[in-house]
PDB file of C-alpha atoms in Angstrom:
ATOM      1  CA  UNK A  23     138.135 124.567  54.462  1.00  0.00           C
ATOM      2  CA  UNK A  24     139.949 127.525  55.964  1.00  0.00           C
ATOM      3  CA  UNK A  25     140.456 127.507  59.691  1.00  0.00           C
ATOM      4  CA  UNK A  26     140.528 130.379  62.138  1.00  0.00           C
ATOM      5  CA  UNK A  27     143.106 132.961  61.156  1.00  0.00           C
ATOM      6  CA  UNK A  28     144.707 135.714  63.216  1.00  0.00           C
ATOM      7  CA  UNK A  29     146.862 138.686  62.387  1.00  0.00           C
ATOM      8  CA  UNK A  30     149.498 139.745  62.936  1.00  0.00           C
ATOM      9  CA  UNK A  31     151.270 136.534  63.935  1.00  0.00           C
ATOM     10  CA  UNK A  32     153.793 138.559  65.927  1.00  0.00           C
ATOM     11  CA  UNK A  33     153.636 142.081  67.309  1.00  0.00           C
ATOM     12  CA  UNK A  34     156.334 143.935  69.162  1.00  0.00           C
ATOM     13  CA  UNK A  35     155.281 147.242  70.656  1.00  0.00           C
ATOM     14  CA  UNK A  36     156.605 149.792  73.079  1.00  0.00           C
ATOM     15  CA  UNK A  37     155.054 150.221  76.481  1.00  0.00           C
ATOM     16  CA  UNK A  38     152.258 152.761  76.362  1.00  0.00           C
ATOM     17  CA  UNK A  39     151.324 152.189  72.731  1.00  0.00           C
ATOM     18  CA  UNK A  40     147.964 150.829  71.578  1.00  0.00           C
ATOM     19  CA  UNK A  41     147.671 147.567  69.624  1.00  0.00           C
ATOM     20  CA  UNK A  42     144.923 145.890  67.610  1.00  0.00           C
ATOM     21  CA  UNK A  43     144.727 142.151  67.133  1.00  0.00           C
ATOM     22  CA  UNK A  44     142.490 140.635  64.490  1.00  0.00           C
ATOM     23  CA  UNK A  45     140.614 137.342  64.334  1.00  0.00           C
ATOM     24  CA  UNK A  46     138.866 135.840  61.300  1.00  0.00           C
ATOM     25  CA  UNK A  47     136.664 132.951  62.437  1.00  0.00           C
ATOM     26  CA  UNK A  48     135.640 129.961  60.388  1.00  0.00           C
ATOM     27  CA  UNK A  49     132.893 130.964  57.977  1.00  0.00           C
ATOM     28  CA  UNK A  50     129.479 130.381  59.502  1.00  0.00           C
ATOM     29  CA  UNK A  51     130.736 130.168  63.090  1.00  0.00           C
ATOM     30  CA  UNK A  52     128.634 132.566  65.122  1.00  0.00           C
ATOM     31  CA  UNK A  53     130.417 132.132  68.450  1.00  0.00           C
ATOM     32  CA  UNK A  54     133.850 133.660  68.928  1.00  0.00           C
ATOM     33  CA  UNK A  55     136.158 133.608  71.956  1.00  0.00           C
ATOM     34  CA  UNK A  56     139.371 135.379  72.927  1.00  0.00           C
ATOM     35  CA  UNK A  57     141.875 133.751  75.297  1.00  0.00           C
ATOM     36  CA  UNK A  58     145.322 134.749  76.502  1.00  0.00           C
ATOM     37  CA  UNK A  59     148.188 132.346  77.071  1.00  0.00           C
ATOM     38  CA  UNK A  60     151.188 133.543  79.038  1.00  0.00           C
ATOM     39  CA  UNK A  61     154.494 131.690  78.694  1.00  0.00           C
ATOM     40  CA  UNK A  62     154.177 128.158  80.015  1.00  0.00           C
ATOM     41  CA  UNK A  63     150.678 128.786  81.323  1.00  0.00           C
ATOM     42  CA  UNK A  64     147.177 127.661  80.544  1.00  0.00           C
ATOM     43  CA  UNK A  65     144.661 129.603  78.528  1.00  0.00           C
ATOM     44  CA  UNK A  66     142.893 132.479  80.262  1.00  0.00           C
ATOM     45  CA  UNK A  67     139.443 133.492  79.006  1.00  0.00           C
ATOM     46  CA  UNK A  68     138.995 137.124  77.985  1.00  0.00           C
ATOM     47  CA  UNK A  69     135.671 137.602  76.157  1.00  0.00           C
ATOM     48  CA  UNK A  70     132.959 135.681  74.301  1.00  0.00           C
ATOM     49  CA  UNK A  71     130.861 136.882  71.354  1.00  0.00           C
ATOM     50  CA  UNK A  72     127.612 135.436  70.113  1.00  0.00           C
ATOM     51  CA  UNK A  73     127.045 137.173  66.815  1.00  0.00           C
ATOM     52  CA  UNK A  74     128.012 140.811  67.356  1.00  0.00           C
ATOM     53  CA  UNK A  75     127.104 140.940  71.025  1.00  0.00           C
ATOM     54  CA  UNK A  76     129.330 139.989  73.942  1.00  0.00           C
ATOM     55  CA  UNK A  77     127.323 138.226  76.654  1.00  0.00           C
ATOM     56  CA  UNK A  78     130.469 137.501  78.670  1.00  0.00           C
ATOM     57  CA  UNK A  79     133.250 140.050  79.073  1.00  0.00           C
ATOM     58  CA  UNK A  80     134.221 138.842  82.517  1.00  0.00           C
ATOM     59  CA  UNK A  81     137.794 137.917  81.593  1.00  0.00           C
ATOM     60  CA  UNK A  82     138.966 141.310  80.330  1.00  0.00           C
ATOM     61  CA  UNK A  83     141.767 142.233  82.789  1.00  0.00           C
ATOM     62  CA  UNK A  84     141.199 145.995  82.812  1.00  0.00           C
ATOM     63  CA  UNK A  85     139.461 148.811  80.989  1.00  0.00           C
ATOM     64  CA  UNK A  86     142.528 149.040  78.731  1.00  0.00           C
ATOM     65  CA  UNK A  87     141.204 145.934  76.990  1.00  0.00           C
ATOM     66  CA  UNK A  88     138.243 146.058  74.614  1.00  0.00           C
ATOM     67  CA  UNK A  89     136.917 143.966  71.767  1.00  0.00           C
ATOM     68  CA  UNK A  90     134.367 144.271  69.060  1.00  0.00           C
ATOM     69  CA  UNK A  91     132.888 142.122  66.371  1.00  0.00           C
ATOM     70  CA  UNK A  92     131.238 143.367  63.225  1.00  0.00           C
ATOM     71  CA  UNK A  93     129.053 141.611  60.702  1.00  0.00           C
ATOM     72  CA  UNK A  94     129.046 138.510  62.865  1.00  0.00           C
ATOM     73  CA  UNK A  95     132.494 137.687  61.524  1.00  0.00           C
ATOM     74  CA  UNK A  96     135.798 139.470  62.114  1.00  0.00           C
ATOM     75  CA  UNK A  97     136.702 140.466  65.658  1.00  0.00           C
ATOM     76  CA  UNK A  98     139.293 142.936  66.880  1.00  0.00           C
ATOM     77  CA  UNK A  99     140.871 142.933  70.326  1.00  0.00           C
ATOM     78  CA  UNK A 100     142.316 146.311  71.280  1.00  0.00           C
ATOM     79  CA  UNK A 101     144.767 146.904  74.090  1.00  0.00           C
ATOM     80  CA  UNK A 102     145.362 150.540  74.992  1.00  0.00           C
ATOM     81  CA  UNK A 103     148.446 151.883  76.750  1.00  0.00           C
ATOM     82  CA  UNK A 104     150.132 148.485  76.685  1.00  0.00           C
ATOM     83  CA  UNK A 105     152.068 147.287  79.717  1.00  0.00           C
ATOM     84  CA  UNK A 106     154.812 144.667  79.930  1.00  0.00           C
ATOM     85  CA  UNK A 107     152.451 142.275  81.710  1.00  0.00           C
ATOM     86  CA  UNK A 108     150.289 142.281  78.569  1.00  0.00           C
ATOM     87  CA  UNK A 109     152.986 140.251  76.793  1.00  0.00           C
ATOM     88  CA  UNK A 110     151.441 136.892  75.898  1.00  0.00           C
ATOM     89  CA  UNK A 111     149.993 134.877  73.036  1.00  0.00           C
ATOM     90  CA  UNK A 112     146.451 135.979  72.269  1.00  0.00           C
ATOM     91  CA  UNK A 113     144.341 133.150  70.899  1.00  0.00           C
ATOM     92  CA  UNK A 114     141.005 133.373  69.168  1.00  0.00           C
ATOM     93  CA  UNK A 115     138.574 130.479  68.813  1.00  0.00           C
ATOM     94  CA  UNK A 116     135.296 130.055  66.994  1.00  0.00           C
ATOM     95  CA  UNK A 117     132.434 127.616  67.277  1.00  0.00           C
ATOM     96  CA  UNK A 118     129.481 126.681  65.134  1.00  0.00           C
ATOM     97  CA  UNK A 119     126.239 127.147  67.044  1.00  0.00           C
ATOM     98  CA  UNK A 120     123.040 125.240  66.519  1.00  0.00           C
ATOM     99  CA  UNK A 121     124.716 121.875  66.152  1.00  0.00           C
ATOM    100  CA  UNK A 122     125.489 119.170  68.659  1.00  0.00           C
ATOM    101  CA  UNK A 123     129.199 119.983  69.031  1.00  0.00           C
ATOM    102  CA  UNK A 124     130.647 122.382  71.580  1.00  0.00           C
ATOM    103  CA  UNK A 125     134.119 122.216  70.008  1.00  0.00           C
ATOM    104  CA  UNK A 126     136.031 125.484  69.877  1.00  0.00           C
ATOM    105  CA  UNK A 127     138.471 125.754  66.973  1.00  0.00           C
ATOM    106  CA  UNK A 128     141.549 127.797  67.717  1.00  0.00           C
ATOM    107  CA  UNK A 129     143.543 130.133  65.558  1.00  0.00           C
ATOM    108  CA  UNK A 130     147.373 130.193  65.524  1.00  0.00           C
ATOM    109  CA  UNK A 131     147.513 133.134  67.908  1.00  0.00           C
ATOM    110  CA  UNK A 132     149.200 136.521  67.964  1.00  0.00           C
ATOM    111  CA  UNK A 133     152.378 136.719  70.014  1.00  0.00           C
ATOM    112  CA  UNK A 134     152.464 140.153  71.645  1.00  0.00           C
ATOM    113  CA  UNK A 135     155.683 141.455  73.132  1.00  0.00           C
ATOM    114  CA  UNK A 136     155.651 144.750  75.005  1.00  0.00           C
ATOM    115  CA  UNK A 137     159.106 146.269  75.454  1.00  0.00           C
TER     116      UNK A 137
ATOM    117  CA  UNK B  30     133.437 130.844  89.311  1.00  0.00           C
ATOM    118  CA  UNK B  31     134.899 127.662  87.872  1.00  0.00           C
ATOM    119  CA  UNK B  32     138.380 126.577  88.845  1.00  0.00           C
ATOM    120  CA  UNK B  33     140.249 123.726  87.116  1.00  0.00           C
ATOM    121  CA  UNK B  34     143.291 122.035  88.604  1.00  0.00           C
ATOM    122  CA  UNK B  35     145.479 119.759  86.466  1.00  0.00           C
ATOM    123  CA  UNK B  36     148.129 117.233  87.498  1.00  0.00           C
ATOM    124  CA  UNK B  37     150.891 116.445  86.927  1.00  0.00           C
ATOM    125  CA  UNK B  38     152.534 119.490  85.371  1.00  0.00           C
ATOM    126  CA  UNK B  39     155.126 117.281  83.665  1.00  0.00           C
ATOM    127  CA  UNK B  40     154.990 113.594  82.802  1.00  0.00           C
ATOM    128  CA  UNK B  41     157.612 111.415  81.210  1.00  0.00           C
ATOM    129  CA  UNK B  42     156.814 107.867  80.061  1.00  0.00           C
ATOM    130  CA  UNK B  43     158.501 105.187  78.006  1.00  0.00           C
ATOM    131  CA  UNK B  44     157.234 104.645  74.492  1.00  0.00           C
ATOM    132  CA  UNK B  45     154.523 102.021  74.535  1.00  0.00           C
ATOM    133  CA  UNK B  46     153.527 102.689  78.139  1.00  0.00           C
ATOM    134  CA  UNK B  47     150.330 104.450  79.233  1.00  0.00           C
ATOM    135  CA  UNK B  48     149.976 108.048  80.381  1.00  0.00           C
ATOM    136  CA  UNK B  49     147.294 109.431  82.681  1.00  0.00           C
ATOM    137  CA  UNK B  50     146.542 113.105  83.311  1.00  0.00           C
ATOM    138  CA  UNK B  51     144.014 114.167  85.931  1.00  0.00           C
ATOM    139  CA  UNK B  52     141.878 117.266  86.387  1.00  0.00           C
ATOM    140  CA  UNK B  53     139.447 118.465  89.015  1.00  0.00           C
ATOM    141  CA  UNK B  54     136.816 121.156  88.655  1.00  0.00           C
ATOM    142  CA  UNK B  55     134.813 123.141  91.160  1.00  0.00           C
ATOM    143  CA  UNK B  56     131.523 124.176  89.502  1.00  0.00           C
ATOM    144  CA  UNK B  57     128.908 121.427  89.489  1.00  0.00           C
ATOM    145  CA  UNK B  58     127.094 123.284  86.688  1.00  0.00           C
ATOM    146  CA  UNK B  59     129.928 122.512  84.246  1.00  0.00           C
ATOM    147  CA  UNK B  60     128.778 119.913  81.733  1.00  0.00           C
ATOM    148  CA  UNK B  61     131.420 119.905  78.999  1.00  0.00           C
ATOM    149  CA  UNK B  62     134.997 118.686  79.422  1.00  0.00           C
ATOM    150  CA  UNK B  63     137.352 118.863  76.433  1.00  0.00           C
ATOM    151  CA  UNK B  64     141.016 117.919  76.203  1.00  0.00           C
ATOM    152  CA  UNK B  65     143.328 119.875  73.917  1.00  0.00           C
ATOM    153  CA  UNK B  66     146.787 118.967  72.634  1.00  0.00           C
ATOM    154  CA  UNK B  67     149.232 121.772  71.902  1.00  0.00           C
ATOM    155  CA  UNK B  68     152.492 121.088  70.123  1.00  0.00           C
ATOM    156  CA  UNK B  69     155.308 123.605  70.425  1.00  0.00           C
ATOM    157  CA  UNK B  70     154.446 126.814  68.586  1.00  0.00           C
ATOM    158  CA  UNK B  71     151.138 125.419  67.350  1.00  0.00           C
ATOM    159  CA  UNK B  72     147.503 126.105  68.114  1.00  0.00           C
ATOM    160  CA  UNK B  73     145.589 123.951  70.641  1.00  0.00           C
ATOM    161  CA  UNK B  74     143.665 121.133  68.958  1.00  0.00           C
ATOM    162  CA  UNK B  75     140.812 119.139  70.433  1.00  0.00           C
ATOM    163  CA  UNK B  76     141.656 115.465  70.867  1.00  0.00           C
ATOM    164  CA  UNK B  77     138.627 114.249  72.802  1.00  0.00           C
ATOM    165  CA  UNK B  78     135.737 115.657  74.811  1.00  0.00           C
ATOM    166  CA  UNK B  79     133.064 114.345  77.129  1.00  0.00           C
ATOM    167  CA  UNK B  80     129.752 115.634  78.422  1.00  0.00           C
ATOM    168  CA  UNK B  81     128.375 115.220  81.911  1.00  0.00           C
ATOM    169  CA  UNK B  82     125.767 112.671  80.862  1.00  0.00           C
ATOM    170  CA  UNK B  83     128.528 110.202  79.914  1.00  0.00           C
ATOM    171  CA  UNK B  84     131.025 108.512  82.240  1.00  0.00           C
ATOM    172  CA  UNK B  85     133.600 107.387  79.704  1.00  0.00           C
ATOM    173  CA  UNK B  86     134.499 107.953  76.079  1.00  0.00           C
ATOM    174  CA  UNK B  87     137.152 106.271  73.974  1.00  0.00           C
ATOM    175  CA  UNK B  88     138.730 107.054  70.614  1.00  0.00           C
ATOM    176  CA  UNK B  89     141.409 104.573  69.564  1.00  0.00           C
ATOM    177  CA  UNK B  90     144.332 105.005  71.995  1.00  0.00           C
ATOM    178  CA  UNK B  91     142.740 107.915  73.865  1.00  0.00           C
ATOM    179  CA  UNK B  92     140.054 107.724  76.535  1.00  0.00           C
ATOM    180  CA  UNK B  93     138.499 110.149  78.978  1.00  0.00           C
ATOM    181  CA  UNK B  94     136.664 109.276  82.178  1.00  0.00           C
ATOM    182  CA  UNK B  95     134.421 111.582  84.203  1.00  0.00           C
ATOM    183  CA  UNK B  96     133.355 111.293  87.821  1.00  0.00           C
ATOM    184  CA  UNK B  97     130.680 113.945  88.393  1.00  0.00           C
ATOM    185  CA  UNK B  98     130.300 113.180  92.066  1.00  0.00           C
ATOM    186  CA  UNK B  99     133.969 113.735  92.782  1.00  0.00           C
ATOM    187  CA  UNK B 100     134.228 116.471  90.138  1.00  0.00           C
ATOM    188  CA  UNK B 101     137.213 115.000  88.405  1.00  0.00           C
ATOM    189  CA  UNK B 102     138.044 113.747  84.928  1.00  0.00           C
ATOM    190  CA  UNK B 103     141.066 112.046  83.455  1.00  0.00           C
ATOM    191  CA  UNK B 104     142.785 111.539  80.119  1.00  0.00           C
ATOM    192  CA  UNK B 105     144.261 108.130  79.363  1.00  0.00           C
ATOM    193  CA  UNK B 106     146.658 107.548  76.481  1.00  0.00           C
ATOM    194  CA  UNK B 107     147.645 103.944  75.826  1.00  0.00           C
ATOM    195  CA  UNK B 108     150.518 102.569  73.736  1.00  0.00           C
ATOM    196  CA  UNK B 109     152.189 105.970  73.711  1.00  0.00           C
ATOM    197  CA  UNK B 110     154.186 107.049  70.666  1.00  0.00           C
ATOM    198  CA  UNK B 111     156.795 109.801  70.195  1.00  0.00           C
ATOM    199  CA  UNK B 112     154.230 111.961  68.370  1.00  0.00           C
ATOM    200  CA  UNK B 113     152.156 112.042  71.563  1.00  0.00           C
ATOM    201  CA  UNK B 114     154.783 114.356  73.069  1.00  0.00           C
ATOM    202  CA  UNK B 115     153.092 117.742  73.582  1.00  0.00           C
ATOM    203  CA  UNK B 116     151.362 119.881  76.199  1.00  0.00           C
ATOM    204  CA  UNK B 117     147.880 118.680  77.094  1.00  0.00           C
ATOM    205  CA  UNK B 118     145.197 120.941  78.555  1.00  0.00           C
ATOM    206  CA  UNK B 119     141.955 119.960  80.202  1.00  0.00           C
ATOM    207  CA  UNK B 120     139.066 122.399  80.382  1.00  0.00           C
ATOM    208  CA  UNK B 121     135.585 122.690  81.827  1.00  0.00           C
ATOM    209  CA  UNK B 122     132.622 124.699  80.648  1.00  0.00           C
ATOM    210  CA  UNK B 123     128.886 124.985  80.489  1.00  0.00           C
ATOM    211  CA  UNK B 124     127.890 124.078  76.982  1.00  0.00           C
ATOM    212  CA  UNK B 125     128.504 126.975  74.665  1.00  0.00           C
ATOM    213  CA  UNK B 126     129.986 129.257  77.288  1.00  0.00           C
ATOM    214  CA  UNK B 127     133.627 130.026  77.970  1.00  0.00           C
ATOM    215  CA  UNK B 128     136.093 127.281  78.797  1.00  0.00           C
ATOM    216  CA  UNK B 129     138.186 127.369  81.953  1.00  0.00           C
ATOM    217  CA  UNK B 130     141.508 125.632  81.335  1.00  0.00           C
ATOM    218  CA  UNK B 131     143.888 123.745  83.565  1.00  0.00           C
ATOM    219  CA  UNK B 132     147.530 124.787  83.678  1.00  0.00           C
ATOM    220  CA  UNK B 133     148.669 122.076  81.280  1.00  0.00           C
ATOM    221  CA  UNK B 134     150.746 118.900  81.396  1.00  0.00           C
ATOM    222  CA  UNK B 135     153.948 118.599  79.409  1.00  0.00           C
ATOM    223  CA  UNK B 136     154.055 114.967  78.250  1.00  0.00           C
ATOM    224  CA  UNK B 137     157.349 113.541  77.014  1.00  0.00           C
ATOM    225  CA  UNK B 138     157.518 110.119  75.405  1.00  0.00           C
ATOM    226  CA  UNK B 139     160.954 108.570  75.706  1.00  0.00           C
ATOM    227  CA  UNK B 140     161.971 106.186  72.887  1.00  0.00           C
TER     228      UNK B 140
END
């Protein structure tokens, strides 16, 4: 079946502009996570959704970052007034709840470059 | 909060030899410890995971061990092959919650 998909795959934006990153989880996966991976670094947690609610937003770096999820499916991560330090690969993952597995399935990521 | 340390940052081994990557975690409430493999330009993929009620798990050439008392867990790859070359990440979490990742280990298998 289809895996997690993300769009766009690459985004180049000017400093100060707003960007929206999209994540389509695996069908039926109710849990959705956003992570950020800077060059040569590990993955940094941003936010976690269970259905449409976000019980853990502790990783969002500043109030310029926000995310929403509608219909228990697609999620959008929005970064306002982008800064150069926002440049990174933004990864989305989804997980099927109710089963015995905790595995998070990752999407291919969106590479964001802020010039 | 949870903090995960991973060592070494780079590891180079001869094909056919074994590779070991080690991680420590700080939060005793963590009960889920996955290992992900990330090839260049690709998404992270789960290769093996272990829960805190198990001390060791093996899947063919890959094994993970967990020491809850010492708060450390390790990935063991035996009979390494060129396709094992990648970046490996350990992580710790509490069940369905967020994962906290280590900084990664770049593993190179030399033919």
